[in-house]
Coordinates of C-alpha atoms (C1' of nucleotides) in Angstrom, one line a residue:
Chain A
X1 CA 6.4 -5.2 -8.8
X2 CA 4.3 -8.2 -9.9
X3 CA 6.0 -8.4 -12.7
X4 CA 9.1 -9.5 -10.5
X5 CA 7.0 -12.1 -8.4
X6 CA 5.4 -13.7 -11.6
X7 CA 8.9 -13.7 -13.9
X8 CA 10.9 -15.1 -10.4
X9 CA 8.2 -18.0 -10.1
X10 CA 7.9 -19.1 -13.8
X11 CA 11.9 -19.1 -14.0
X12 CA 11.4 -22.5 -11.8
X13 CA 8.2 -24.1 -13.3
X14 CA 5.3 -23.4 -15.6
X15 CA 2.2 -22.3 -13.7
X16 CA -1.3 -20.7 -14.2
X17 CA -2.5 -17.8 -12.7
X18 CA -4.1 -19.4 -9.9
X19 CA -1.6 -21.5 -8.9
X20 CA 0.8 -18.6 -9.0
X21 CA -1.2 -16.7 -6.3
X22 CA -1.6 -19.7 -4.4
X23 CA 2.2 -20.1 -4.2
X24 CA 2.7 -16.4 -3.8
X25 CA 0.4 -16.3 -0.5
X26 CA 1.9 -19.5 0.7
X27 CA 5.5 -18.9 0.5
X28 CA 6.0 -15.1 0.7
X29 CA 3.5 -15.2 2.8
X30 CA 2.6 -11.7 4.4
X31 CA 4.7 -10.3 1.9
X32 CA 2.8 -10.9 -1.0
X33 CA -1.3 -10.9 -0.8
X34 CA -1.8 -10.5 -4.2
X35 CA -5.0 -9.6 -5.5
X36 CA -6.6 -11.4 -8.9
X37 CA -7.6 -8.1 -10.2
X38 CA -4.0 -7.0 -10.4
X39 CA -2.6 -10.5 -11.6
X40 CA -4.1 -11.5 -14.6
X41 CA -3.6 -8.0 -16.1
X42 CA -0.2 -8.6 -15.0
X43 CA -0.2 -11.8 -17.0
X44 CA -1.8 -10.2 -19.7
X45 CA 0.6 -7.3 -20.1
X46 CA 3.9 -9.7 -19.5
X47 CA 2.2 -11.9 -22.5
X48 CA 1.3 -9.2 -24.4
X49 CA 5.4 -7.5 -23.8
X50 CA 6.3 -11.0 -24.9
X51 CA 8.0 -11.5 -21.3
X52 CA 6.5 -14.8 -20.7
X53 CA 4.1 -17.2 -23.4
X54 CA 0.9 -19.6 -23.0
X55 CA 0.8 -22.9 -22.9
X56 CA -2.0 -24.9 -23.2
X57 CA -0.8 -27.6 -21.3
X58 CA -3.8 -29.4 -19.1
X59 CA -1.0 -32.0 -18.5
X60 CA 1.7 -30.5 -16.1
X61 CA 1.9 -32.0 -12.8
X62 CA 0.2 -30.4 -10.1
X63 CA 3.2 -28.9 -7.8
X64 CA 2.1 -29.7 -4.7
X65 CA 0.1 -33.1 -4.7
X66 CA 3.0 -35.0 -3.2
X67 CA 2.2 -38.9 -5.2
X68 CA 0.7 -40.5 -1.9
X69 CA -0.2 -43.1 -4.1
X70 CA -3.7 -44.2 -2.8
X71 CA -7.0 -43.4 -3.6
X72 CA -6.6 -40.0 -5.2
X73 CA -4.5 -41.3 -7.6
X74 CA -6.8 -44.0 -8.4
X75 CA -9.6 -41.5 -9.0
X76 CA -7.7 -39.2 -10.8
X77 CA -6.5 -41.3 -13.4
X78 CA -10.3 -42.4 -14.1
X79 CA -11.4 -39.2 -13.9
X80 CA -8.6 -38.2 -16.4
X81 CA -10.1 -41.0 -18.8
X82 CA -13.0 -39.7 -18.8
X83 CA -12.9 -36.2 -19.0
X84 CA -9.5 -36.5 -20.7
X85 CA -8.1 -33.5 -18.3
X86 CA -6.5 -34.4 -15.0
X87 CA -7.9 -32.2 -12.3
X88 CA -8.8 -29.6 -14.4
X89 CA -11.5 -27.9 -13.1
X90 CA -11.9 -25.1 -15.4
X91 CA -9.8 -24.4 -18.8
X92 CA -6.5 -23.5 -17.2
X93 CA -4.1 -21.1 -19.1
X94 CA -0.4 -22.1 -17.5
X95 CA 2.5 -19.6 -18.6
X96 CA 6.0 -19.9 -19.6
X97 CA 8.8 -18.0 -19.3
X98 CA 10.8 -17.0 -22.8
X99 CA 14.2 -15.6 -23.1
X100 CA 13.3 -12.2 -22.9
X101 CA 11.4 -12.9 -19.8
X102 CA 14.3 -13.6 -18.3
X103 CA 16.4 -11.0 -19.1
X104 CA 13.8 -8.6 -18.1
X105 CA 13.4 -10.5 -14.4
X106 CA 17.1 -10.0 -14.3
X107 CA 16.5 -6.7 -14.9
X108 CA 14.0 -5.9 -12.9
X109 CA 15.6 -8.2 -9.7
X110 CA 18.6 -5.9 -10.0
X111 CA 16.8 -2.6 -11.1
X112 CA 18.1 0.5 -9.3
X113 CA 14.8 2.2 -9.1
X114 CA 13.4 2.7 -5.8
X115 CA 12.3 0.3 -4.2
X116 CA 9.2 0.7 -1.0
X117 CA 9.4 -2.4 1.8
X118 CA 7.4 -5.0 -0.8
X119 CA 9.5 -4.4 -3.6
X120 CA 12.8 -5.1 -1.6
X121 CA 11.7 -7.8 -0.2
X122 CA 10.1 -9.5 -2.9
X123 CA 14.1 -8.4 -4.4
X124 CA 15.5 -10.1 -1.4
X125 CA 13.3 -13.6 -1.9
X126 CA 14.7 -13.7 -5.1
X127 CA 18.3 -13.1 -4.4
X128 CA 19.4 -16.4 -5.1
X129 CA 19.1 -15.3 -8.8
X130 CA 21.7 -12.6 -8.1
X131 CA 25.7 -12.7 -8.1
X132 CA 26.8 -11.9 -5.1
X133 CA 28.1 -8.6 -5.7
X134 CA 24.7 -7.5 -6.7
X135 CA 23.2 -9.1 -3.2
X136 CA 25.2 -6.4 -1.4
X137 CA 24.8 -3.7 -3.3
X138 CA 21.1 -4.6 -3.1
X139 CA 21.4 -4.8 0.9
X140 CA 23.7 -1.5 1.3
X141 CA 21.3 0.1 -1.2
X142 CA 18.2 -0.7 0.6
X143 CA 19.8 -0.2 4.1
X144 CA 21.3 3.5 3.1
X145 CA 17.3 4.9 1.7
X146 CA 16.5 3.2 5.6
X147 CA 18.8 5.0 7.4
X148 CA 18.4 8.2 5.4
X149 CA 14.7 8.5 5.6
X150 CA 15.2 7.4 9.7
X151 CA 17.4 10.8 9.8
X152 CA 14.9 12.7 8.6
X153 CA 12.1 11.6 10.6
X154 CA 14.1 12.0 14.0
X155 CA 14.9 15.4 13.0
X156 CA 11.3 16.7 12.5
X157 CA 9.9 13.9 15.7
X158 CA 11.7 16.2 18.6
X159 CA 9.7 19.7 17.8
X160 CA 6.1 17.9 16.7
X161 CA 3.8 18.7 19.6
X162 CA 1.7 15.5 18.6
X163 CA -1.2 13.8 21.4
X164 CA -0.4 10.0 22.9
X165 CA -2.0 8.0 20.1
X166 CA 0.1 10.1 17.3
X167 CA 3.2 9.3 19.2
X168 CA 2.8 6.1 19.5
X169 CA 2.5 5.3 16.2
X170 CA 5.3 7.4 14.8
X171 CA 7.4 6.1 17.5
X172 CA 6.6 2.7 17.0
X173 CA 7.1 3.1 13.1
X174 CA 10.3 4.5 13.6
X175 CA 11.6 2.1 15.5
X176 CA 10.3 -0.9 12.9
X177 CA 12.1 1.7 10.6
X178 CA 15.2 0.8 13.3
X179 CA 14.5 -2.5 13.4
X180 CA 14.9 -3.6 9.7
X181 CA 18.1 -1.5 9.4
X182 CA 19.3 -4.2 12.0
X183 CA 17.8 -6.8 10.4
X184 CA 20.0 -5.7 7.1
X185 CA 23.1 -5.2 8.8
X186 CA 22.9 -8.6 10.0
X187 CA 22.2 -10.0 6.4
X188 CA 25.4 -7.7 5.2
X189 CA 27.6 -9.3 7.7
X190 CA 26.1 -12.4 6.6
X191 CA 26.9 -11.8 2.9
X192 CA 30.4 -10.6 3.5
X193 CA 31.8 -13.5 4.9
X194 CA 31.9 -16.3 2.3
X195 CA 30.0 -19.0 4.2
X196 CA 30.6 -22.1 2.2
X197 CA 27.0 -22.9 1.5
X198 CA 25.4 -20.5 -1.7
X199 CA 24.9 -20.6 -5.3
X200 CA 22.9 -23.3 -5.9
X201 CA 22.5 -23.9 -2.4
X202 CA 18.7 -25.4 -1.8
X203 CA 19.8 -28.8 0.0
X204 CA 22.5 -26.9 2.2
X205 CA 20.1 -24.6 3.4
X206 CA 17.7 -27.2 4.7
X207 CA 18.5 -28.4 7.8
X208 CA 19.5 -25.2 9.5
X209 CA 17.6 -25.5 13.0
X210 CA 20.3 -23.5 14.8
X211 CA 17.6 -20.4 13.9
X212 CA 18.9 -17.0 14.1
X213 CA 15.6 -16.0 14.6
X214 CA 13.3 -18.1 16.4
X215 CA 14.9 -18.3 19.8
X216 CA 17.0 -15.4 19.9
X217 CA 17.6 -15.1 23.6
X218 CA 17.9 -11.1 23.7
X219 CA 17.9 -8.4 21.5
X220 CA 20.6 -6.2 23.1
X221 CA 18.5 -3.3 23.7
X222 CA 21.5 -0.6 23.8
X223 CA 19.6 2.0 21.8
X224 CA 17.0 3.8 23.4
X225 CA 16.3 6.0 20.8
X226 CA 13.1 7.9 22.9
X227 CA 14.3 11.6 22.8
Chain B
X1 CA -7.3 6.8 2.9
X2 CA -6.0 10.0 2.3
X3 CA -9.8 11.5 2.8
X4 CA -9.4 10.0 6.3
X5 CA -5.5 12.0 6.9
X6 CA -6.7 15.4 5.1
X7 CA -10.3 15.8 7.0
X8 CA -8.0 15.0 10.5
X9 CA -5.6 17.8 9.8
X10 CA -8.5 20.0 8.5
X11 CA -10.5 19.3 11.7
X12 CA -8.0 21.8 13.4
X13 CA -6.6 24.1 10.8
X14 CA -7.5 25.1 7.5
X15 CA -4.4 24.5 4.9
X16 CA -3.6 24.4 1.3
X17 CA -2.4 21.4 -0.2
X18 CA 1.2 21.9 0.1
X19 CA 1.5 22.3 3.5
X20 CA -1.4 19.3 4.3
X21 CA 1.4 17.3 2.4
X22 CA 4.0 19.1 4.4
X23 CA 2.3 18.6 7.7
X24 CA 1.8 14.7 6.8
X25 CA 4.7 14.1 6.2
X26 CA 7.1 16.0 9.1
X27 CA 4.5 14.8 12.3
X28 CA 3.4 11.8 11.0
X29 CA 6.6 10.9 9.3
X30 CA 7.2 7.6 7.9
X31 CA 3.6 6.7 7.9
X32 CA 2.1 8.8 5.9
X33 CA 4.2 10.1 3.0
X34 CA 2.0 11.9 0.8
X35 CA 2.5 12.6 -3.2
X36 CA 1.3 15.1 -5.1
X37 CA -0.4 13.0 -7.9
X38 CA -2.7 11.6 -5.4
X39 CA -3.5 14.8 -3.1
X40 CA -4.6 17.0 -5.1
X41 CA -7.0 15.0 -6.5
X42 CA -8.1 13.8 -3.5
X43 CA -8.7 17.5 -2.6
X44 CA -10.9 17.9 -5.5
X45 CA -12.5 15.3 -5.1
X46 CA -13.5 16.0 -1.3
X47 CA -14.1 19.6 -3.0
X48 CA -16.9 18.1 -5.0
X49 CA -18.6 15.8 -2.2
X50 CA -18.8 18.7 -0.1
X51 CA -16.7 18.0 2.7
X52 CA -14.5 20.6 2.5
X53 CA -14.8 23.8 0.5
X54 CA -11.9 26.3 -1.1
X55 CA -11.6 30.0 0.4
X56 CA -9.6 31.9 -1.4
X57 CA -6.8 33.7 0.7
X58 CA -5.5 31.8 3.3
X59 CA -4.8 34.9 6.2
X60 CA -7.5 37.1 5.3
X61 CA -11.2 36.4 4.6
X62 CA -10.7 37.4 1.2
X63 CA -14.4 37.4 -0.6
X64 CA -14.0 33.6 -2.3
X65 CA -13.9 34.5 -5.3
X66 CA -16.1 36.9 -6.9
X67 CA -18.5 35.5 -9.8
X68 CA -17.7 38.4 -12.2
X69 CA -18.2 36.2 -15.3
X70 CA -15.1 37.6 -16.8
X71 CA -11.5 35.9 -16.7
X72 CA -9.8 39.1 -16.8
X73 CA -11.4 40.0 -13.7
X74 CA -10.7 36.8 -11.8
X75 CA -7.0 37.3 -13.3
X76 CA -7.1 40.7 -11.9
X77 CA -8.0 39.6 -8.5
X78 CA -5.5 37.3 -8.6
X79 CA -2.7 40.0 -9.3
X80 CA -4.3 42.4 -6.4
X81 CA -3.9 39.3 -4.5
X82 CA 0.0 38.8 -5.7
X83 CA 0.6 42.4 -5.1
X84 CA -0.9 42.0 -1.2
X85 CA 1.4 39.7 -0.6
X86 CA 4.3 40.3 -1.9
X87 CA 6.1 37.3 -0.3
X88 CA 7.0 34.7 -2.7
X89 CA 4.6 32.2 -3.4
X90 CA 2.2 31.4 -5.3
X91 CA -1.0 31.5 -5.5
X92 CA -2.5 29.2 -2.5
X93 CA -5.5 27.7 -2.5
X94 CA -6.7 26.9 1.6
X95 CA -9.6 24.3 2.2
X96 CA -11.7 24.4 5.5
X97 CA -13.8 21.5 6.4
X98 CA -17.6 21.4 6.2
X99 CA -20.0 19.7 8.9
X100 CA -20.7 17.1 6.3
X101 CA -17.1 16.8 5.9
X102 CA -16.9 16.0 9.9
X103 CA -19.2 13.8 9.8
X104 CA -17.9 12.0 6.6
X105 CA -14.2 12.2 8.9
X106 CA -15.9 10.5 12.0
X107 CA -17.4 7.5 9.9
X108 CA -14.1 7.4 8.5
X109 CA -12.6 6.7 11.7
X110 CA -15.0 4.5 13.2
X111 CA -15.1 2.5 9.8
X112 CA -15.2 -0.8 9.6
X113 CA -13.5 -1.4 7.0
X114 CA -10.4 -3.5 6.6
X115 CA -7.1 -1.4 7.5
X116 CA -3.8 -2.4 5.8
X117 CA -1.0 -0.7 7.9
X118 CA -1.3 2.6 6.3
X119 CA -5.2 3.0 7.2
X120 CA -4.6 1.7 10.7
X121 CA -1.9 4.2 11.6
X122 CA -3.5 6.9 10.4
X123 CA -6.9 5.9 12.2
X124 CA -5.1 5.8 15.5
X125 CA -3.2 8.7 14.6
X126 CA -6.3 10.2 14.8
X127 CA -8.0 8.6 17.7
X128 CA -8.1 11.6 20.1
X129 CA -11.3 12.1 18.2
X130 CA -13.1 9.0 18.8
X131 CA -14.9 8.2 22.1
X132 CA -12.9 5.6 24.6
X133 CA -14.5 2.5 23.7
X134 CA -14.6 3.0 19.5
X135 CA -11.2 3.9 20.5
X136 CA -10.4 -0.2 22.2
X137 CA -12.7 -1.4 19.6
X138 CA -10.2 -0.1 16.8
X139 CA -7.2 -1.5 18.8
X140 CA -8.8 -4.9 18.9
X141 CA -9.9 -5.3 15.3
X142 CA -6.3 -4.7 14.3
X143 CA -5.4 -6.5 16.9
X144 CA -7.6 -10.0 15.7
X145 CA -6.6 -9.4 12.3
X146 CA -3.0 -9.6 12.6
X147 CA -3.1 -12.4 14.8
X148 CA -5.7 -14.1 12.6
X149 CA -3.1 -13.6 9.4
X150 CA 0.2 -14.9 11.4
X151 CA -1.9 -17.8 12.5
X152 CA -2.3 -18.6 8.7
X153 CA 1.5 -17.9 8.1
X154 CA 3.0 -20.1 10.7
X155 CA 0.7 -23.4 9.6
X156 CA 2.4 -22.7 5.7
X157 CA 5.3 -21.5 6.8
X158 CA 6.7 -25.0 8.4
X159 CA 6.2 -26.7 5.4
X160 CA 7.6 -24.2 2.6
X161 CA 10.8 -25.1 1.4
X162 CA 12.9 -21.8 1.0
X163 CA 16.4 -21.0 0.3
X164 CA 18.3 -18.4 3.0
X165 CA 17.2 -15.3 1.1
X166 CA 13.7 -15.8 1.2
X167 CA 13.5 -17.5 4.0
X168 CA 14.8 -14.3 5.7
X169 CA 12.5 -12.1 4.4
X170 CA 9.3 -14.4 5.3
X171 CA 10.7 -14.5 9.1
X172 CA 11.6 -11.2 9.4
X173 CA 8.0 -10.2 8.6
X174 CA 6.4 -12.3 10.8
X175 CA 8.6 -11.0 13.5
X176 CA 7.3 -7.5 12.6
X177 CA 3.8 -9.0 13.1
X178 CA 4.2 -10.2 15.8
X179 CA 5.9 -7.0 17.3
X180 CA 3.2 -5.0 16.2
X181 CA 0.8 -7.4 17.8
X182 CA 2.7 -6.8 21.0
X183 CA 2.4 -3.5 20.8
X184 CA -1.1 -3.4 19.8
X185 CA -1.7 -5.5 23.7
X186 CA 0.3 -2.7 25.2
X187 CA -2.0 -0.1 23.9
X188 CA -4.9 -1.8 24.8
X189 CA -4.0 -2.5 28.0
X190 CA -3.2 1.0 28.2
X191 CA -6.2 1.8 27.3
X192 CA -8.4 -0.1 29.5
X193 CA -6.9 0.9 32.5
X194 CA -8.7 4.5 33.1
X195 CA -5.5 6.3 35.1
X196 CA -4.8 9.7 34.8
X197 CA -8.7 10.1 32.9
X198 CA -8.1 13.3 31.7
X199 CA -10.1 13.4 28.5
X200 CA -13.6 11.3 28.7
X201 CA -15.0 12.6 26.0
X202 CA -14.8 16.3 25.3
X203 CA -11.3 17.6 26.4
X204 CA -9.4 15.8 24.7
X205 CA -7.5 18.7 22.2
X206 CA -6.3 21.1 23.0
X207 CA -5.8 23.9 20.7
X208 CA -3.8 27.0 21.1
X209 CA -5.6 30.0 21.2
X210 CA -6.5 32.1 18.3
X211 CA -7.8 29.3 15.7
X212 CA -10.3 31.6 13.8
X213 CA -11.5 28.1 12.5
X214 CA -13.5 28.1 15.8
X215 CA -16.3 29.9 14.4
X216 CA -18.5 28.0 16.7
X217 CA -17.1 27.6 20.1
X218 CA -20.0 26.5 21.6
X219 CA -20.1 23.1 21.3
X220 CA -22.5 22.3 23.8
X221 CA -23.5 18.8 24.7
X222 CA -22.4 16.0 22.8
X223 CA -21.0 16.3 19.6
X224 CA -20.3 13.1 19.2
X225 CA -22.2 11.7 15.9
X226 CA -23.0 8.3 16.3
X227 CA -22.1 5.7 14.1
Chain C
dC1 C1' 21.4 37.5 -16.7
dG2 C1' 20.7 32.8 -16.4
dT3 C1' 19.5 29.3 -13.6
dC4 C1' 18.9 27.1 -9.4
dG5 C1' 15.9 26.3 -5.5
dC6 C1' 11.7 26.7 -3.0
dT7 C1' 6.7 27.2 -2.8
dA8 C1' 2.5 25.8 -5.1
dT9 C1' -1.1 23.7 -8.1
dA10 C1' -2.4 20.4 -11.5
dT11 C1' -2.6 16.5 -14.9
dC12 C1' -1.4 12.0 -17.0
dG13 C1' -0.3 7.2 -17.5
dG14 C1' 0.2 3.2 -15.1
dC15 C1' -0.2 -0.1 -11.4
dC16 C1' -2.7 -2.3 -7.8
dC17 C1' -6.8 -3.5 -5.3
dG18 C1' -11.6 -4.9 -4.0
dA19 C1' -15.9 -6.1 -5.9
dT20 C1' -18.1 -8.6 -9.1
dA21 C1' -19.4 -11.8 -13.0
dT22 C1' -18.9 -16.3 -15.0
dG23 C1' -18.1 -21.0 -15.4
dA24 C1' -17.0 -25.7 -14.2
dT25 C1' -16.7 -29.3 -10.8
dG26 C1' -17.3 -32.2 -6.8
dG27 C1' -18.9 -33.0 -2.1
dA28 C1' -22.4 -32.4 1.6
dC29 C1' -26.9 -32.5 3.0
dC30 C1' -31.4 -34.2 2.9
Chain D
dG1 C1' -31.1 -37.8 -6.9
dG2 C1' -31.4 -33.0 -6.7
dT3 C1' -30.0 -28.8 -4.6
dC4 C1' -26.7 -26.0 -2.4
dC5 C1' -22.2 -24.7 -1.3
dA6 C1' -17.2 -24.6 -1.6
dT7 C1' -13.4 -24.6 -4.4
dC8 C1' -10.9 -23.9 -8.6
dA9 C1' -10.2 -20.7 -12.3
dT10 C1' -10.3 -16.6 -15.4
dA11 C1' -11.6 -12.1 -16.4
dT12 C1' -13.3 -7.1 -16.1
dC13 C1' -14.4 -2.6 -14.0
dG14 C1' -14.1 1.5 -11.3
dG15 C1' -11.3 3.8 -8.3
dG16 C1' -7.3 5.2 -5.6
dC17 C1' -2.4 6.1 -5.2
dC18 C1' 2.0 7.0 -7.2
dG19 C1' 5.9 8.9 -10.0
dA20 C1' 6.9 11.9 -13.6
dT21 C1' 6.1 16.0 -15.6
dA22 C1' 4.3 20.8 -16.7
dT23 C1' 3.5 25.3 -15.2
dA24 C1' 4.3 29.4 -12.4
dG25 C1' 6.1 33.0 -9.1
dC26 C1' 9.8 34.7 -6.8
dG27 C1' 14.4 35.2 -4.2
dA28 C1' 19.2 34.3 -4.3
dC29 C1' 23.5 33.1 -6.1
dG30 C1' 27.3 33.7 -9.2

DNA sequence: CGTCGCTATATCGGCCCGATATGATGGACC
DNA sequence: GGTCCATCATATCGGGCCGATATAGCGACG
């Protein structure tokens, strides 16, 4: 599952450890918390499959230090002569991708195994790296296990003799269980209908204000699914 | 975590593992879906920190197993045992909790510690056996630390530069955030409001008759340990 | 008569996490 | 100017959970 996260970030830039956490918990955001105790064994194992290689480069730019140009840059270049490394703090080890590293995030992006709510989505955030036939399939996949396991529950939910507090939460679970089959059907739609704007898509998808989420006036609440 | 879900369902019944799996996952459905590899162990381990302990026999109060020194006679006992019950099976091993183990179930509950989704829903699953307040305290901790980790989301989240995919996925989590935050205010307001009162502190399960695990039925006073 | 399916317990390897250690650097405070 | 703290950065360790797998008893199906 890591393995995905790390392999989809290096396939755009060469990063260290840190740096790859950092970008993990800023983008993905709740998605993907990852822990440092889980990470560098990860990098450790991907290095050691021969998945992705080190480079001892001190020199790469630092992603997200936009070049304001002012005093920053005036101390960091002194500071670079003399400590001859540019805001290195500590000895950094930044990664690289190889071949085989990206066959195996191919792999792994497109995997058939089973995948819980983090793996999918971590799938989905990388789904730009897919064909779109494979986007579907992913979306149908995961949206079938959702609507399967949602069968099952409401089955067993109308004879449980459980207290208020129990309820709630398997009521409320199920119907965020409800909720993200929505959400997929949506993104199926979405996916079916050629759109114009994909592929390599990163300066169509900029501007697109007209939000399908943020104001979304009403959720047309037809299914009260309370037995 | 799972210490926390097999002392609950313990508190009421005894069970064997299969059917403390089996319970888990048919009332408490989606939440908590249980696996083997980690239950059984989890038994044992409980096993040997006291908490709960192993009688043999699960419908009878068969002696727990008799200290004959011999394996042939333990294997003996074990084919009288096949041979009195004749239906299927095999055989079962039942666990009843200890009074350490309540205690240790009640300092799980109240715990402090940080809940991901899993903890939390099994906490409040559970929270018939808390007292009222520990009960809003447990609401509002989960409460502050969801709207503490969306507040971090949103400030990164306007400046990320995503493509559709992942994009989705980032929004459609925070949604569910914020959902559960709204439900987490409904409960609390819920729960401040004293209505119907019917359970203080003491009434609050009720049990159908018949539970030999009510060895003790007078539980006078207070049993409330205090944190 | 084999084998499938269900109940039931148990173990193993692997992954992930939280806690902790270490180290280097720079800014804040006094 | 020295001390303390925050931040950046890598790494290890113990422990918990999971999926896969093994074992085992028994009824039912064909």
């Amino acid at each position: 599952m890591l393995d995905l996260a790390i392999l989809g970030l290096l396939e755009e830039q060469e990063l260290h450890g840190y740096e790859i956490r950092r970008q993990l918990r800023d983008s993905l955001g709740l998605l993907a918390n990852v822990s440092f105790g889980s990470l560098y064994p990860a990098l450790a194992r991907l290095e050691a499959a021969g998945d992705v290689e080190a480079v001892d480069g001190a020199d790469e730019v630092a992603p997200t230090a936009p070049p304001t140009g002012s005093l920053s840059g005036e101390r960091a270049v002194l500071r670079a002569r003399r400590h001859s490394r540019p805001r290195g703090r500590r000895s950094r080890k930044a990664y690289r991708i190889t071949g085989q590293g990206r066959r195996t995030f191919a792999r792994l992006l497109a995997g058939d195994g089973a995948d819980d709510a983090r793996s999918f989505g971590l799938r989905l955030a990388f789904a730009r790296h897919l064909p779109p036939p494979a986007r579907l399939a992913l979306l149908e996949r995961r949206r079938a296990q959702l609507v399967e396991r949602l069968a099952e529950v409401d089955g067993a939910r109308s004879e449980a003799t459980l207290d208020v507090y129990a309820r709630s939460v398997v009521e409320h679970t199920a119907e965020g269980v409800a909720r993200d089959i929505h959400w997929l059907e949506r993104l199926i739609e979405a996916e079916r209908k050629p759109d114009g704007q994909r592929a390599a898509g990163r300066a169509a998808s900029r501007r697109e204000s007209g939000g399908r989420v943020a104001g979304r006036p009403a959720m047309a609440g037809k299914g009260n699914e309370r037995n």
